C-alpha positions as a Markdown table, in Angstrom:
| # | Residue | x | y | z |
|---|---|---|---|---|
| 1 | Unk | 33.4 | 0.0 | -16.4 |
| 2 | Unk | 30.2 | 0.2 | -14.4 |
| 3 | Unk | 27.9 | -2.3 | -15.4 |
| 4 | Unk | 23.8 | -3.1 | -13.8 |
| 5 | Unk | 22.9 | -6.4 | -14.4 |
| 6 | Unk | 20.0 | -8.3 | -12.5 |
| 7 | Unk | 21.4 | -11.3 | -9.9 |
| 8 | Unk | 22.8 | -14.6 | -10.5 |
| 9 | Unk | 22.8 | -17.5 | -7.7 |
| 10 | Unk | 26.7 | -16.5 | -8.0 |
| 11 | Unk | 26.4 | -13.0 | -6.4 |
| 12 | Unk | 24.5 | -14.0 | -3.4 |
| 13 | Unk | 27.8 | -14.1 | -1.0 |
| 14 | Unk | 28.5 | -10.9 | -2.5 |
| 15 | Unk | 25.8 | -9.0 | -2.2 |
| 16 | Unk | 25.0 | -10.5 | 1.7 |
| 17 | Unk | 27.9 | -9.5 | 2.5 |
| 18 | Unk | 28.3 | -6.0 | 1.1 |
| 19 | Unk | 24.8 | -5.5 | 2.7 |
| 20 | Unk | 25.8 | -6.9 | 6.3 |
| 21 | Unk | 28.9 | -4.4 | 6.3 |
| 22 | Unk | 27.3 | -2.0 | 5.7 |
| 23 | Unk | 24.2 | -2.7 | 8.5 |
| 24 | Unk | 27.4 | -3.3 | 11.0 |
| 25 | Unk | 29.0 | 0.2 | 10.2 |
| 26 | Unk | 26.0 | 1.9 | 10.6 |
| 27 | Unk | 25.2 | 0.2 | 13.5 |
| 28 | Unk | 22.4 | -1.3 | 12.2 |
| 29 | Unk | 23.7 | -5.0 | 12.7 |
| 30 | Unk | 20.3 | -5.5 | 14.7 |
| 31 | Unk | 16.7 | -7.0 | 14.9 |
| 32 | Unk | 14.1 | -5.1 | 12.8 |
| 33 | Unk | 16.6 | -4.9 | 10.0 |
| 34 | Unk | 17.5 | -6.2 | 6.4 |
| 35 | Unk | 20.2 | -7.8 | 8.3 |
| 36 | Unk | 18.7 | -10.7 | 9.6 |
| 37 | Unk | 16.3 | -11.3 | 6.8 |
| 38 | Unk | 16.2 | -14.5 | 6.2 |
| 39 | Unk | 16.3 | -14.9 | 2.4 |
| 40 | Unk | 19.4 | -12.9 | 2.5 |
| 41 | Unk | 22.2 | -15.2 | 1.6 |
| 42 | Unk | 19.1 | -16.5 | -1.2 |
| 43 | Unk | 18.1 | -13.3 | -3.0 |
| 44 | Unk | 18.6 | -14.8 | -6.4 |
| 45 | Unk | 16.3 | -17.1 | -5.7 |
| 46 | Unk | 14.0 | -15.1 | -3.5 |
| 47 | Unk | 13.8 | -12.4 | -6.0 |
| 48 | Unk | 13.5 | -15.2 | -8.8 |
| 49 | Unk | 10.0 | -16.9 | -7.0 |
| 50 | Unk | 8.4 | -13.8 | -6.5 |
| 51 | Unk | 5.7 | -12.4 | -9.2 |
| 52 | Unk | 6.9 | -9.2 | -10.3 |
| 53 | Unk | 9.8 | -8.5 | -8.6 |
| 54 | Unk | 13.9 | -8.4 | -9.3 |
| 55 | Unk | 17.0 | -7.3 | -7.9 |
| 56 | Unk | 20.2 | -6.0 | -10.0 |
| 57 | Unk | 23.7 | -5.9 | -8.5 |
| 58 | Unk | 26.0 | -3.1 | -10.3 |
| 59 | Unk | 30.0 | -4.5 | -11.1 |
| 60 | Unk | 32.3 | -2.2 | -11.3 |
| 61 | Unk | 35.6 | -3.6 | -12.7 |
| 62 | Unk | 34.1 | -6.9 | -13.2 |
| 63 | Unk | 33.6 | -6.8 | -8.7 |
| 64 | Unk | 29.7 | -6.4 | -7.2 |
| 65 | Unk | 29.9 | -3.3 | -5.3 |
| 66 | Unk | 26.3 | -2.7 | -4.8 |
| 67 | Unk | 22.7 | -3.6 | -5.5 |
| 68 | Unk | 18.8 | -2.6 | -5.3 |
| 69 | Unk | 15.8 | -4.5 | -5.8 |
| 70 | Unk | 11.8 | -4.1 | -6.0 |
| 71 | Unk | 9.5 | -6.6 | -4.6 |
| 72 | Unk | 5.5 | -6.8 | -3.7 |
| 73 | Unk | 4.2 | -5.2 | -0.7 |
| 74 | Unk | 0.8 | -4.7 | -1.2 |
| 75 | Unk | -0.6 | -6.6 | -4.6 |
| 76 | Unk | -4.0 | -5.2 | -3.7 |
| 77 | Unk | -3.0 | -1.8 | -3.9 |
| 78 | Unk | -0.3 | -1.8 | -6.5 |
| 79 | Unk | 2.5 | -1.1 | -4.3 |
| 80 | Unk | 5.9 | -3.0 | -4.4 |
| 81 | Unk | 8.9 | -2.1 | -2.2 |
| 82 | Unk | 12.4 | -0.5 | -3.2 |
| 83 | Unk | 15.2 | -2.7 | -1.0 |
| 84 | Unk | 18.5 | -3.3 | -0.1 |
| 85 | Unk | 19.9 | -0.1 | -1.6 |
| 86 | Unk | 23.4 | -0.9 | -0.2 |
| 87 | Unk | 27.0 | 0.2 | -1.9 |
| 88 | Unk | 30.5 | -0.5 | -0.8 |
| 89 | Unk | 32.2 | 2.8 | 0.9 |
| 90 | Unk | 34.7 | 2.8 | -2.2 |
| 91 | Unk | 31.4 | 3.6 | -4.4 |
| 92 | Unk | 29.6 | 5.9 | -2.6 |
| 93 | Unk | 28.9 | 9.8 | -3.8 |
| 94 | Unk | 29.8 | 8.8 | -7.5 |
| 95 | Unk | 26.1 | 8.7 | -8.6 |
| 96 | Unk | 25.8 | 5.0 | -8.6 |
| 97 | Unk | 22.7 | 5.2 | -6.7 |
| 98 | Unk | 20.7 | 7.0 | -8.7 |
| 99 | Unk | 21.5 | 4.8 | -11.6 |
| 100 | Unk | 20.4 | 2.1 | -9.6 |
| 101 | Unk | 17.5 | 3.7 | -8.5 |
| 102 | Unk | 16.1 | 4.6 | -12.2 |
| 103 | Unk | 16.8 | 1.2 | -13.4 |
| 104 | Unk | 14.7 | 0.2 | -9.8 |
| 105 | Unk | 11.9 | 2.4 | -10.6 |
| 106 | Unk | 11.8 | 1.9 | -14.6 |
| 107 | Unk | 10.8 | -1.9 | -13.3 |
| 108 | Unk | 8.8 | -0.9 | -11.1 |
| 109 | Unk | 6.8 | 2.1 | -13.0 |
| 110 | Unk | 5.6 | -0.8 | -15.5 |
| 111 | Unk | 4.1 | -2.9 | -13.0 |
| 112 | Unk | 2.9 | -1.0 | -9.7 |
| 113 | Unk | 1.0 | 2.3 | -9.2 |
| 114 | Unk | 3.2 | 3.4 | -6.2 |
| 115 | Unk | 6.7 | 2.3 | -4.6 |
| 116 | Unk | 7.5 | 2.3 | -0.7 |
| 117 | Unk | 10.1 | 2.4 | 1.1 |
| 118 | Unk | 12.0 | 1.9 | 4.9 |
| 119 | Unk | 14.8 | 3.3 | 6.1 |
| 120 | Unk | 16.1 | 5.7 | 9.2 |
| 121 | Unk | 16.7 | 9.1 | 9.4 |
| 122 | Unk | 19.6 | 9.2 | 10.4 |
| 123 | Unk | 20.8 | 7.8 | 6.9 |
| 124 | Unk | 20.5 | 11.4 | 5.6 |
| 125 | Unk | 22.7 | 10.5 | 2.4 |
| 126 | Unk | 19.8 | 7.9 | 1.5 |
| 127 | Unk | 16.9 | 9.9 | 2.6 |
| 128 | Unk | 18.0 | 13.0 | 0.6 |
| 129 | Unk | 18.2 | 10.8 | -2.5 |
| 130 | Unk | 14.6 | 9.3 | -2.1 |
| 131 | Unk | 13.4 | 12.5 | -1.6 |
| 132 | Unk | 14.8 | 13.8 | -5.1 |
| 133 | Unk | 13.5 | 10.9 | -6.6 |
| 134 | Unk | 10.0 | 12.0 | -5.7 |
| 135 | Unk | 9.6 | 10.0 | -2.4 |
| 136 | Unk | 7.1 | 11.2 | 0.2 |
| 137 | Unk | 7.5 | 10.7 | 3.7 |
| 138 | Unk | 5.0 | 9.4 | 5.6 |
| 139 | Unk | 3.9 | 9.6 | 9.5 |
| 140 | Unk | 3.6 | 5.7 | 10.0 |
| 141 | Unk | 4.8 | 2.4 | 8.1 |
| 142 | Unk | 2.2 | 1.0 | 5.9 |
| 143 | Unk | 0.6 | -1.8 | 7.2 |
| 144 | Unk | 2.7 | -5.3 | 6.3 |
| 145 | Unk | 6.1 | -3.6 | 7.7 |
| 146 | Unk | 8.7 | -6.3 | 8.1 |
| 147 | Unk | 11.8 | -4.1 | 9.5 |
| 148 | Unk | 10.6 | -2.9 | 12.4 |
| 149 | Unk | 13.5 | -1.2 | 13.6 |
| 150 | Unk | 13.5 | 2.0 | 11.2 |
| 151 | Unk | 12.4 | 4.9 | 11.7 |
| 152 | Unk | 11.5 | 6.9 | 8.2 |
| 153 | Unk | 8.7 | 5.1 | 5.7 |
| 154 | Unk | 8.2 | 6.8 | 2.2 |
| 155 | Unk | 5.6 | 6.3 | -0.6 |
| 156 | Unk | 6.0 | 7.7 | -4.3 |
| 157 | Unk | 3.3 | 7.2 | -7.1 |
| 158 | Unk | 5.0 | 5.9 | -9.9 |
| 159 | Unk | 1.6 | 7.4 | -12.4 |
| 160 | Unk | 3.4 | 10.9 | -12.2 |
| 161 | Unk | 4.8 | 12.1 | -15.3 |
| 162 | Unk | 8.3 | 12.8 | -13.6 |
| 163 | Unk | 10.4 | 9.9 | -11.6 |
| 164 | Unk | 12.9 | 12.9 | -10.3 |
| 165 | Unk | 13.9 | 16.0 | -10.3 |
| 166 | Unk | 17.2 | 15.6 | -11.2 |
């Protein structure tokens, strides 16, 4: 059974390392990326201290295989970040990620007037699923970029009366 449920201190191994194989197979295991963040063996707690933000791991069979979560970027303007969409290989394809994603953006909808988001093209999977969603790609990172090493930036009003087009 497929269960999202927001992080416990417990999960932290879990997720860090579901998130660093994934960054390795990639080969993504570099500077400039979620890899070496340093809160990433903490996101319990880092998504705990921050003001409007959460992350939610998804159990399947009672094992994490996956997560997402939002976060500030840019209080001023009302945007907060979609990160660390990561899934096990097992998972992927099954529609996972889009749950995860609407339970991401119903969060974020209440709180922010428009998500971002960083990734690379060459995850096309990922990209293609953003852009569904309603994501926009943009020329340039926003300023306040932390990942440095990717390649694709996208921005999505969350005032619009449709989250996808699914």
């Amino acid at each position: 059974m497929l269960k999202i449920r927001e992080i416990t201190h417990a999960d932290n191994a879990d997720v860090k390392k579901i998130i660093q194989d994934s960054l390795k197979t990639l080969g993504l295991a570099i500077k400039g990326t979620a890899y070496f963040d340093p809160q990433l063996g903490q996101l319990y707690e880092f998504y705990r201290d921050l003001e409007n933000a959460q992350y939610w791991v998804v159990e399947l069979a009672g094992k994490i295989v996956g997560g997402i979560g939002i976060a500030p970027f840019n209080q001023e303007l009302g945007i907060c970040e979609l990160q660390k969409l990561y899934l096990v290989p097992a998972v992927q394809g099954f529609g996972i990620s889009k749950k995860l994603m609407e339970t991401a953006l119903t969060f974020a909808r209440s709180r922010y007037t428009s998500c971002y988001l960083e990734t690379t093209h060459n995850l096309k999977a990922a990209c293609n699923l953003y852009e569904k969603f309603g994501f926009k790609l943009l020329t340039a990172p926003i300023a306040g970029s932390a990942h440095c090493a990717m390649d694709a930036w996208y921005l999505k009003s969350l005032r619009s009366p449709s989250d996808s087009n699914f």
